[in-house]
CSV table of C-alpha atoms and ligand atoms in Angstrom, one decimal:
chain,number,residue,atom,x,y,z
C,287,UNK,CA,-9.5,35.3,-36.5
C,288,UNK,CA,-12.6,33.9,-35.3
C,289,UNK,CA,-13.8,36.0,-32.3
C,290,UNK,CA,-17.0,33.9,-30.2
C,291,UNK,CA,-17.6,34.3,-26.3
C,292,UNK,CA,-17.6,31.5,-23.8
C,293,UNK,CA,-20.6,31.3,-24.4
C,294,UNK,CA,-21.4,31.0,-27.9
C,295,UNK,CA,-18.6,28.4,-28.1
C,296,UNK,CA,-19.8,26.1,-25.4
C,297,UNK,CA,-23.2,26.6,-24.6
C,298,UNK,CA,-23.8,24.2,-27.3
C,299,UNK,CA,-21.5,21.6,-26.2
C,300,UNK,CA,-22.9,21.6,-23.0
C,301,UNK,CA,-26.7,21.1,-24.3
C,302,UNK,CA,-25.5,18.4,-26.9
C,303,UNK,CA,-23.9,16.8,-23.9
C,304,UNK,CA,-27.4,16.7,-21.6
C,305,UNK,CA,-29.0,15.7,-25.2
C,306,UNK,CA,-26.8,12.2,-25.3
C,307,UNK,CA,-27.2,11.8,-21.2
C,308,UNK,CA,-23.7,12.6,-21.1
C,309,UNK,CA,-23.9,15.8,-18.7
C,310,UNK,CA,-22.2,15.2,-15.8
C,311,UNK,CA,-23.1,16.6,-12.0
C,312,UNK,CA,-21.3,16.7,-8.6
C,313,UNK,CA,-23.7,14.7,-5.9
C,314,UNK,CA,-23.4,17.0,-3.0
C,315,UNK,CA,-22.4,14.5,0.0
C,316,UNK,CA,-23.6,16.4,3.4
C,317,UNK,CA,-22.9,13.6,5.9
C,318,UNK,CA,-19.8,11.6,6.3
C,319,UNK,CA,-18.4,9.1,3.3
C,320,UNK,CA,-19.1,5.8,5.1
C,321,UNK,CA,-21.8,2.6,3.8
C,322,UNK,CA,-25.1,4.8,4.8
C,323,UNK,CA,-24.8,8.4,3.7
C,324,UNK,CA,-26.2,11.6,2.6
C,325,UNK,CA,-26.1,12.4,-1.0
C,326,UNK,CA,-28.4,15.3,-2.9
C,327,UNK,CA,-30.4,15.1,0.5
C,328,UNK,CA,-31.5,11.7,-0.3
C,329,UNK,CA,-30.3,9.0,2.8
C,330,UNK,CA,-28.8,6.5,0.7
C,331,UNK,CA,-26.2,3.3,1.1
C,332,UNK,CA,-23.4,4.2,-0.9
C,333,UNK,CA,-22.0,1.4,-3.8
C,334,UNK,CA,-20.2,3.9,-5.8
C,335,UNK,CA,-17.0,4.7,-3.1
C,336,UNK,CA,-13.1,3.3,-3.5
C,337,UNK,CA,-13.3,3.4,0.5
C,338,UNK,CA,-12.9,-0.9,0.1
C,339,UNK,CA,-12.0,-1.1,3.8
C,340,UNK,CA,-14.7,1.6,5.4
C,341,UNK,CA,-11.7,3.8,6.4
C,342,UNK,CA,-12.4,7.3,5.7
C,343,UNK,CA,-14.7,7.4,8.5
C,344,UNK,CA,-12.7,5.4,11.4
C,345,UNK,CA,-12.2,6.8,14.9
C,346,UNK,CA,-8.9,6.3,14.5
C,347,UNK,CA,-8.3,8.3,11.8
C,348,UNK,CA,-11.0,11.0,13.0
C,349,UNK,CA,-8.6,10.8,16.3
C,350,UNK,CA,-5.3,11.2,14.6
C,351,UNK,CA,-7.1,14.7,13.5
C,352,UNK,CA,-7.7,15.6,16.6
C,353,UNK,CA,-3.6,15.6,17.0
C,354,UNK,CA,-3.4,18.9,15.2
C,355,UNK,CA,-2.2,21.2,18.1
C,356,UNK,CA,1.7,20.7,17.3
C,357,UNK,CA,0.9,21.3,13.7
C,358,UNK,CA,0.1,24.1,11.5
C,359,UNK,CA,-2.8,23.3,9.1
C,360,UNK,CA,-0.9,24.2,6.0
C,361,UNK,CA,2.7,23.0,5.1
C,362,UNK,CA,3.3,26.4,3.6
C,363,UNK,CA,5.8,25.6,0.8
C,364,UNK,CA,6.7,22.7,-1.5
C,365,UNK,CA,8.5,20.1,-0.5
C,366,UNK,CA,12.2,21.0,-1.4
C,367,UNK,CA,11.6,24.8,0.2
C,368,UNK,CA,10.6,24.4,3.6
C,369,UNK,CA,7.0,22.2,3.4
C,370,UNK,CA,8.8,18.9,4.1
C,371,UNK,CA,7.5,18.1,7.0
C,372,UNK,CA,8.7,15.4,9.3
C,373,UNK,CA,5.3,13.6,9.5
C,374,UNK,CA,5.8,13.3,5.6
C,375,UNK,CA,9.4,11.7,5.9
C,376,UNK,CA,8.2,9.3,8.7
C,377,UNK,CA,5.2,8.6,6.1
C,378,UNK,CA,7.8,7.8,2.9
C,379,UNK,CA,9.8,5.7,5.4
C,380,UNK,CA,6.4,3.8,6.5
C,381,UNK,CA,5.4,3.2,3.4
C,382,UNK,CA,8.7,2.0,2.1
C,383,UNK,CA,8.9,-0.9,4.9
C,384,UNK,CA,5.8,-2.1,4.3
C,385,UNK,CA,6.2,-2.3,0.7
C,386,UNK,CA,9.7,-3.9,0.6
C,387,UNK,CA,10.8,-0.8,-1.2
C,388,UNK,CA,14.7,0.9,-1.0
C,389,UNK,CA,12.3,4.5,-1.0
C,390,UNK,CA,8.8,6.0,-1.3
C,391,UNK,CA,7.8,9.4,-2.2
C,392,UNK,CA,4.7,11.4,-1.0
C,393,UNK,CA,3.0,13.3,-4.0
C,394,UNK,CA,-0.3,15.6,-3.6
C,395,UNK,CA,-2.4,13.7,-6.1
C,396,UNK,CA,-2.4,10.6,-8.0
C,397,UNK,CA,-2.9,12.3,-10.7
C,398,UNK,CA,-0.1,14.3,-10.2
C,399,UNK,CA,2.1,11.4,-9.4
C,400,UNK,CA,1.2,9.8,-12.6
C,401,UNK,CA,1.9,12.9,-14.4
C,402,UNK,CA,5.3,12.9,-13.1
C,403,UNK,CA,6.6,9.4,-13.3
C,404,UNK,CA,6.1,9.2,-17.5
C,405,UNK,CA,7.4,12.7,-17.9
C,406,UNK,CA,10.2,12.4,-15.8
C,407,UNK,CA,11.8,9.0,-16.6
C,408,UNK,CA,10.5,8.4,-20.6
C,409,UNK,CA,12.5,10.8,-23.8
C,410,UNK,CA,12.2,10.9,-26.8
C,411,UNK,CA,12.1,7.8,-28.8
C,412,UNK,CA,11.4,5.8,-26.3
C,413,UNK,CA,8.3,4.1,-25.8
C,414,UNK,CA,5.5,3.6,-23.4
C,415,UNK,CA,3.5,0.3,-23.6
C,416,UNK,CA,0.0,1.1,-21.9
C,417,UNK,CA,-2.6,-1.2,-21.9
C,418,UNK,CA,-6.0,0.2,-23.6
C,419,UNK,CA,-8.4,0.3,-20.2
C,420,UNK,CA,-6.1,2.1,-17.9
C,421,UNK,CA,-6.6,5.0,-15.6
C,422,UNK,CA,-6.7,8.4,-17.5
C,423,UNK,CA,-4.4,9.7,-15.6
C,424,UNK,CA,-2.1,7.4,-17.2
C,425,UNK,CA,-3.2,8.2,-20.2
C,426,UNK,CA,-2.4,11.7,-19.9
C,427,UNK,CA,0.7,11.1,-17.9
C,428,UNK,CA,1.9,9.8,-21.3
C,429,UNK,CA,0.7,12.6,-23.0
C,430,UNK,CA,2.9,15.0,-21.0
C,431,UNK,CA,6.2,12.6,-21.9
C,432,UNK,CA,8.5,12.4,-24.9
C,433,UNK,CA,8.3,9.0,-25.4
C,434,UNK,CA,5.2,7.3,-28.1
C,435,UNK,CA,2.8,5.8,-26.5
C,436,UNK,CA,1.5,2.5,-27.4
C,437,UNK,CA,-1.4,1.3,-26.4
C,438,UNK,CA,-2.1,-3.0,-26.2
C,439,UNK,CA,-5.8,-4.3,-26.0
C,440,UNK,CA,-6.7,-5.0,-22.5
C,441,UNK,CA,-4.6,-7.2,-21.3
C,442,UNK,CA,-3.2,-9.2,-24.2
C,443,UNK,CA,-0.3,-10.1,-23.4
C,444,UNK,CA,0.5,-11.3,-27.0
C,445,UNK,CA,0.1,-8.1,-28.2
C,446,UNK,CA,2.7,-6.5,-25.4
C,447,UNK,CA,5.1,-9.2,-26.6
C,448,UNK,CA,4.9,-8.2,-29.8
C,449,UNK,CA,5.7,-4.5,-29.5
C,450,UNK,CA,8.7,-5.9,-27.0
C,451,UNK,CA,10.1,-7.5,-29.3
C,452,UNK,CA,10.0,-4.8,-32.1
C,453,UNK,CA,11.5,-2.6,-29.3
C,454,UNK,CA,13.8,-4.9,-28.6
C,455,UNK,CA,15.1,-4.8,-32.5
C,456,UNK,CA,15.1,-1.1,-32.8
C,457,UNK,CA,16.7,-0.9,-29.4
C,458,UNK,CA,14.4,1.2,-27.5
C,459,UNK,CA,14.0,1.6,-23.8
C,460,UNK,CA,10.3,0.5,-22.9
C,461,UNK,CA,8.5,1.1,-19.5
C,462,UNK,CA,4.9,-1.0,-19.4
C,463,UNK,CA,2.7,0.6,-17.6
C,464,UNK,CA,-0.6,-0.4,-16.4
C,465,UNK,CA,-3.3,-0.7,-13.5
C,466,UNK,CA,-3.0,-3.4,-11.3
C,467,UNK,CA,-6.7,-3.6,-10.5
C,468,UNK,CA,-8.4,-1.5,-13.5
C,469,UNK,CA,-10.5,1.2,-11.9
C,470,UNK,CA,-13.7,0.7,-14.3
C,471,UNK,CA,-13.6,-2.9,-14.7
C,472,UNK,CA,-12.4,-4.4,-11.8
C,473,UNK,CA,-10.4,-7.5,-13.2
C,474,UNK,CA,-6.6,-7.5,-12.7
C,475,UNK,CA,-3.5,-7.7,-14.9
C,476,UNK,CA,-1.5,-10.3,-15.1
C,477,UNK,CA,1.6,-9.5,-13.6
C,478,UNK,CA,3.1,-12.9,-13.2
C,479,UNK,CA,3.3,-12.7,-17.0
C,480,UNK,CA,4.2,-8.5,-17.2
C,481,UNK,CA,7.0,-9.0,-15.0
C,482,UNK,CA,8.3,-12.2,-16.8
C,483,UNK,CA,8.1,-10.2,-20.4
C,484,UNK,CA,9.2,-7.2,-18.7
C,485,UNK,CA,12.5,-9.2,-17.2
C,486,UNK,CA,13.0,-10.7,-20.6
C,487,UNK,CA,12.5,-7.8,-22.5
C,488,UNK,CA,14.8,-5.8,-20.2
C,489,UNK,CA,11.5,-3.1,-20.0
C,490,UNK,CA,10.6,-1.5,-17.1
C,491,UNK,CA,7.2,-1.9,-15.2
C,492,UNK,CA,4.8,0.9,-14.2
C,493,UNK,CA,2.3,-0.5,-11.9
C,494,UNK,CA,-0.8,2.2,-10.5
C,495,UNK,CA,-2.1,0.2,-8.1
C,496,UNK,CA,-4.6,2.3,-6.9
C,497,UNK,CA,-7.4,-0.1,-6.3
C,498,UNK,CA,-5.0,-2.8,-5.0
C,499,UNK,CA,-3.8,-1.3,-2.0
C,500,UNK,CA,-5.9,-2.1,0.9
C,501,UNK,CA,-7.9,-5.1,-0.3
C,502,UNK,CA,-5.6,-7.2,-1.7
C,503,UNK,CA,-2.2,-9.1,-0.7
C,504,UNK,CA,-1.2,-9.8,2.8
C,505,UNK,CA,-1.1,-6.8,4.8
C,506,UNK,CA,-3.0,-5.0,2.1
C,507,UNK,CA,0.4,-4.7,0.2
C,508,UNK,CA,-1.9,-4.9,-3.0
C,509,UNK,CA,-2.2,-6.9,-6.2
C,510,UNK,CA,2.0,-7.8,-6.5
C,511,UNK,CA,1.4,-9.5,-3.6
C,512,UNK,CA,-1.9,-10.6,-4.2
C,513,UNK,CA,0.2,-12.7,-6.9
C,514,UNK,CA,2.6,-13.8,-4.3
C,515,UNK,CA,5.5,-11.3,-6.4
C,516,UNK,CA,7.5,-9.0,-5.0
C,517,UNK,CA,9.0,-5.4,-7.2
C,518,UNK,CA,12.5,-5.8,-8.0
C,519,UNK,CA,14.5,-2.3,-9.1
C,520,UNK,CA,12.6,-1.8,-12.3
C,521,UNK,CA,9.0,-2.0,-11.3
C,522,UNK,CA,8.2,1.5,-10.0
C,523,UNK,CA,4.8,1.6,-8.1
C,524,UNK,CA,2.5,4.1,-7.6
C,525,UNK,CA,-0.5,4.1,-4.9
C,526,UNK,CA,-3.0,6.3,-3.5
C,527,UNK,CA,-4.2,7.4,0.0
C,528,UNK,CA,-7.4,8.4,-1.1
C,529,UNK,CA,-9.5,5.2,-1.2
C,530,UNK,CA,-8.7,2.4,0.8
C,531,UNK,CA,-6.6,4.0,3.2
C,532,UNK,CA,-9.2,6.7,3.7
C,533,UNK,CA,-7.3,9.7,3.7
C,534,UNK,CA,-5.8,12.2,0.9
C,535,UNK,CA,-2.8,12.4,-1.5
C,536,UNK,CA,-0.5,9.2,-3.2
C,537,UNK,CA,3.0,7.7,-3.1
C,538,UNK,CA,5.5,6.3,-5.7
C,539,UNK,CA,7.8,3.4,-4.3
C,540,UNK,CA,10.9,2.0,-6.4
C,541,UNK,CA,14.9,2.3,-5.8
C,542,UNK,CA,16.8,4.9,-4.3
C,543,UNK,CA,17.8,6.0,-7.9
C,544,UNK,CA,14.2,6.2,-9.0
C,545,UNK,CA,13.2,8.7,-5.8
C,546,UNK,CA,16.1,11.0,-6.1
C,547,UNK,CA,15.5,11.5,-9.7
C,548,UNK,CA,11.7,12.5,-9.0
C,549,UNK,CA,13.0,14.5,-6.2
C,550,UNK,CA,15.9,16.3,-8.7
C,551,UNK,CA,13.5,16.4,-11.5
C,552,UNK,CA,9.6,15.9,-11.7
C,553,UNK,CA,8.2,19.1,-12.4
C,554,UNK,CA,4.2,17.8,-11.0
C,555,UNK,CA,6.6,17.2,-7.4
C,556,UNK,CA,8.9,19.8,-7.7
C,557,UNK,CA,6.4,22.4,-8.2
C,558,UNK,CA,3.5,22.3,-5.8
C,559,UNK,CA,2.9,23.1,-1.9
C,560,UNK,CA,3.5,20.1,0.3
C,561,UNK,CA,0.4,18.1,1.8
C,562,UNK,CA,-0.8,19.4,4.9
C,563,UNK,CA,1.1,17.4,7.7
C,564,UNK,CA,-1.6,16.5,9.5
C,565,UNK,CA,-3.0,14.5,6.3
C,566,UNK,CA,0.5,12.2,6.3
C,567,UNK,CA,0.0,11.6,9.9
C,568,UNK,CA,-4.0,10.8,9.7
C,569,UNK,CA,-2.1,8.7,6.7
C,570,UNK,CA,0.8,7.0,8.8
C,571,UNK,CA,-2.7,5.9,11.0
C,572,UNK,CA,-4.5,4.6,7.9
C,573,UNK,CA,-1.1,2.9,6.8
C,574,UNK,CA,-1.3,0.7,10.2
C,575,UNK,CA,-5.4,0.1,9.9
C,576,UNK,CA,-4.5,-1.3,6.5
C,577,UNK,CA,-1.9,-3.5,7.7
C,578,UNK,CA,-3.8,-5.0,10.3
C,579,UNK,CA,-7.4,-5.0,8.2
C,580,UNK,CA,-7.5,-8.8,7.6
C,581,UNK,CA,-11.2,-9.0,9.5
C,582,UNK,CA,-12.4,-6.2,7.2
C,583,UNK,CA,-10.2,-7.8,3.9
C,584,UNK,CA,-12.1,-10.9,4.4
C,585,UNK,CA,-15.3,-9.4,4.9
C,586,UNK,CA,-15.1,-7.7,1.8
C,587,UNK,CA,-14.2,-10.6,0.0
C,588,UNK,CA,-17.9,-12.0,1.8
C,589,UNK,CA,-19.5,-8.9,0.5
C,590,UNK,CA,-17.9,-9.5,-3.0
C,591,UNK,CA,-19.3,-13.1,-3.4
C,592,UNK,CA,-22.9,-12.4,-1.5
C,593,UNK,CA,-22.9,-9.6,-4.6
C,594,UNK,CA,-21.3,-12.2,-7.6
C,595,UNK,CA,-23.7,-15.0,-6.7
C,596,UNK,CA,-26.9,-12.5,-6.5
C,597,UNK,CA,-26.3,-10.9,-10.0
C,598,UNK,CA,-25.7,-13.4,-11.4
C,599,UNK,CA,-28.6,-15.1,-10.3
C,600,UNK,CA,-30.3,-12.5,-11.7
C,601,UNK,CA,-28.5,-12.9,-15.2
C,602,UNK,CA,-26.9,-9.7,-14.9
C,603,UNK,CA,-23.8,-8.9,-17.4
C,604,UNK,CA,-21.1,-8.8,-14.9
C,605,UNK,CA,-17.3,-8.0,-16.0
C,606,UNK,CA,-15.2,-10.7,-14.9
C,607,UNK,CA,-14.1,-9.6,-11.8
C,608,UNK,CA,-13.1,-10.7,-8.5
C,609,UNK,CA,-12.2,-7.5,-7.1
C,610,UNK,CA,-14.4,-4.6,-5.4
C,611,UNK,CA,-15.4,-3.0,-8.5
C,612,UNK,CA,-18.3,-5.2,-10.0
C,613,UNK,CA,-19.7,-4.1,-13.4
C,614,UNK,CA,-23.0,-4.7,-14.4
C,615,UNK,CA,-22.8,-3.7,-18.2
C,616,UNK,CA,-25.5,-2.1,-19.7
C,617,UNK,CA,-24.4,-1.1,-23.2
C,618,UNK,CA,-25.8,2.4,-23.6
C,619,UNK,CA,-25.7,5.4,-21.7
C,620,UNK,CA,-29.5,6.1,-21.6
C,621,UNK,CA,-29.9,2.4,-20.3
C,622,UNK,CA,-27.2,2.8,-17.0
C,623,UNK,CA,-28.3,6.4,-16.3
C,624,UNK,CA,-32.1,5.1,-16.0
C,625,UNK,CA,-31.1,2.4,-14.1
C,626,UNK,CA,-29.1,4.8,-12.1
C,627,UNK,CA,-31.6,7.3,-11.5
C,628,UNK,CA,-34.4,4.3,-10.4
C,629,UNK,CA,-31.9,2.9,-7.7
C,630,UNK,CA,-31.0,6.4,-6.2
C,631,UNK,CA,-35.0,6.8,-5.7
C,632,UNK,CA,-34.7,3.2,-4.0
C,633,UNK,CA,-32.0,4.8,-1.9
C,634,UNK,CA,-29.1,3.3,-3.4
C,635,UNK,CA,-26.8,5.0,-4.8
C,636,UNK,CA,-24.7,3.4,-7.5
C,637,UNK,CA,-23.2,5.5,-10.4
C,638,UNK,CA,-23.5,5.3,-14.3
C,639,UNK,CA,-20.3,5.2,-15.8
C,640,UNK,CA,-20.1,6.6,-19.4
C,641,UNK,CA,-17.7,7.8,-22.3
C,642,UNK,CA,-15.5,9.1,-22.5
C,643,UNK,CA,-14.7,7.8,-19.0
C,644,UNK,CA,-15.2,4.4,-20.8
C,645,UNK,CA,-15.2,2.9,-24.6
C,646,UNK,CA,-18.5,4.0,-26.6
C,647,UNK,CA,-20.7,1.2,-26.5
C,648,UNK,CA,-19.5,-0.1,-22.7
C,649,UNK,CA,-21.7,2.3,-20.1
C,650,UNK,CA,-22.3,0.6,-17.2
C,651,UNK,CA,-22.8,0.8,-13.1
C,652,UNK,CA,-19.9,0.7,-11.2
C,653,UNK,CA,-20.6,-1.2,-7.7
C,654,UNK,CA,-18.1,-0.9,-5.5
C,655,UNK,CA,-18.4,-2.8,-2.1
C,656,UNK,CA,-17.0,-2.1,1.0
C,657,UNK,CA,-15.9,-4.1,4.3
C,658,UNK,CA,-18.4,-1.7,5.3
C,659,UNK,CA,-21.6,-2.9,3.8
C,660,UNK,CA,-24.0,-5.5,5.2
C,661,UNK,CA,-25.5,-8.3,4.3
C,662,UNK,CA,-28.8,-6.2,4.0
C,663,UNK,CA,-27.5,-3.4,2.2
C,664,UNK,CA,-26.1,-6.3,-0.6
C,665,UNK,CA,-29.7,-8.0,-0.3
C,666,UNK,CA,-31.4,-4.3,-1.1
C,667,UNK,CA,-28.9,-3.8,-4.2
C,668,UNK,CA,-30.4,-7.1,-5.4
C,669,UNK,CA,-33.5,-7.0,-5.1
C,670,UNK,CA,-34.2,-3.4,-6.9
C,671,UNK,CA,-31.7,-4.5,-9.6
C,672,UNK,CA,-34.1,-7.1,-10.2
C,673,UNK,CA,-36.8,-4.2,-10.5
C,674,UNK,CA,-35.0,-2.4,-12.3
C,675,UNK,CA,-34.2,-5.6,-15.4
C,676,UNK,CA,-38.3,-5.9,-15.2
C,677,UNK,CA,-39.0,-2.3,-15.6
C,678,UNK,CA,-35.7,-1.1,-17.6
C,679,UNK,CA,-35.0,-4.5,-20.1
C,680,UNK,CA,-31.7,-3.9,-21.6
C,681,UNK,CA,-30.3,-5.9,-24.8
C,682,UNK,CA,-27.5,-6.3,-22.5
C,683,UNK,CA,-29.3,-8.5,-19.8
N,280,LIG,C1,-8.0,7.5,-8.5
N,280,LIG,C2,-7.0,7.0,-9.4
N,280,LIG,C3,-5.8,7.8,-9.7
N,280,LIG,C4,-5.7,9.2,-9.2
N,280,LIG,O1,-5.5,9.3,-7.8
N,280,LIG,P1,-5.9,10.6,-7.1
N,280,LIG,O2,-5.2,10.6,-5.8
N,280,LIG,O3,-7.4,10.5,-6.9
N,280,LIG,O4,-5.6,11.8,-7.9
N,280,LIG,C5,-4.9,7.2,-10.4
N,280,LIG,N1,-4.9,6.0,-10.9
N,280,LIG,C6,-6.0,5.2,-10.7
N,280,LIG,C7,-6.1,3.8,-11.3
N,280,LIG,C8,-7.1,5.7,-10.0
N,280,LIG,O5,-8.2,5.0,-9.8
């Protein structure tokens, strides 16, 4: 029996960790999230948010707190006890319309609600065909089911097919499941393709679209409609109303079938206190900002190309992406976290992203750009990027 403190068992990890610039901190925000903020008491312009359409900080929202006086802060029980409040029904039925949906559910997290999907509707033998680059949650969401998990290279679709098919011979149910804009990368899948080899293959289709909702597709309905599609009674979706929409918490939208059965039996809903009401009705507010966001959608989509042309100027590495999250690969994690730590003393704040949250190898910045940036806060970026490839040369660059 081997008998160690806390201490003697992870002190170690911890310094090896700081030794490979792999210790991670908590920036401590003390100002509001919005483009120009206050992080570590530095006043810096923010690229490193998921707040696409410069929600979080709206006077509506901010108003729609102020409603709190027929509420009680906390729900005070899970949803199937007494928390189920009737700003979270009006919420799920909100959220169903605008997605074209039979039924939506309201879950804490989306970690949660990734956690519950896979467990819930995969057993044994069964499998679960995840591309390589998605969310962790996912990952562990598999982890937590019955079913193998299978994981494609990013978005090779020959390889999916493949593993359909053998499926498909040893008769076993399949659910695909995968990001619709990947949240360290940026690019989207291609889910004209998934959802023809999912119909064809008779699989069912997990989309997170976490990074879709809000920016993309008309009415900010997210990357399905982005691609002009539309869910059918197999594609389950899930979404969160933490970034674009500003607020706190996620939904899953599918059939009536698919709700009731999370309702009956997904232990990450089942078993945890309701959201405080008054977030689902700063939500239900945030729901109708995103609707009507198509200034803010398109300015975002300014801010994205001011950004694309720049870098590349520059002959940054970008990842191909069209979406909010632009990548400027660096390669190792010493490289990103000095460029990193130069552009926060330039006030920019723009984070290194490293393993294990990404493949060894692949550390990079993560920009994310906002509606709410301007053209000078994008022309800043630039220009101390540009420092930073004369003062920081990276193989990469
Ligand atoms: C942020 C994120 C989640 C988790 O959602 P939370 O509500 O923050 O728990 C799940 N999937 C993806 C792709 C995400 O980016």
């Amino acid at each position: 029996m081997a008998i160690e403190s806390i201490e003697n068992r992870f002190a170690p990890i911890l310094a090896k960790r700081e030794a490979e610039s792999l210790y991670r901190r908590r920036p401590l925000v003390t100002s509001p999230q919005t483009a120009e903020m206050q992080i570590n008491g530095l006043q810096v312009i923010n690229f490193s948010s998921n707040d696409y359409l410069g929600l979080a900080n709206h006077p509506a929202l901010k108003h729609s707190c102020e409603t709190i006086q027929d509420l009680s802060y906390g729900s005070g029980a899970a949803h199937l006890v007494t928390g189920h409040h009737l700003e979270h029904h009006l919420l799920e039925d909100e959220l169903a319309d605008w997605l074209g949906c039979e039924r939506a559910l309201l879950f804490s997290t989306g970690y949660m609600a990734n956690l519950a999907i896979q467990q819930t509707l995969m057993q044994k033998g069964d499998w679960i065909l995840a591309d390589k680059l998605n969310h962790a949650s996912l990952v562990d969401g598999a982890r937590y089911s019955e079913a193998d998990l299978k994981r494609y290279p990013h978005l090779d679709m020959t390889a999916l097919e493949k593993r359909l098919q053998k499926a498909q011979q040893e008769n076993r149910q399949c659910l695909i499941v995968t990001d619709g804009v990947f949240s360290m990368d940026g690019d989207c899948a291609p889910l004209q393709t998934i959802q023809a080899l999912a119909k064809t293959y008779q699989a069912w289709l997990f989309l997170d679209d976490a990074h879709g909702f809000g920016p993309l597709g008309e009415q900010g309905k997210g990357t399905l409609a982005h691609f002009n599609l539309t869910p059918d009674e197999n594609t389950i979706i899930m979404g969160t109303l933490g970034k674009a929409f500003g607020a706190s918490g996620a939904f899953v939208a599918g059939s009536e079938v698919l709700i009731e059965t999370l309702i009956q039996m997904a232990r990450p809903y089942i078993y945890t206190t309701a959201m405080p009401p008054i977030n689902a009705r700063v939500a239900r507010t945030a729901l109708k900002q995103v609707q009507q966001a198509d200034a803010e959608r398109e300015q975002l989509r300014r801010n994205i190309q001011q950004f694309q042309t720049g870098a590349t100027q520059l002959g940054l590495t970008l990842w191909p992406s069209d979406s909010a999250i632009q990548p400027i690969m660096l390669g190792s994690s010493e490289q990103a976290v000095l460029w990193s730590d130069f552009l926060k003393k330039q006030g920019l704040w723009v984070t290194a992203i490293r393993p294990p949250t990404v493949p060894k190898n692949t550390a990079r910045l993560r920009v994310t750009l906002s509606a709410a940036h301007t053209d000078a806060h994008i022309k800043k970026l630039l220009h101390a990027l540009a420092r930073c490839q004369d003062d920081f040369p990276s193989s990469n660059t």
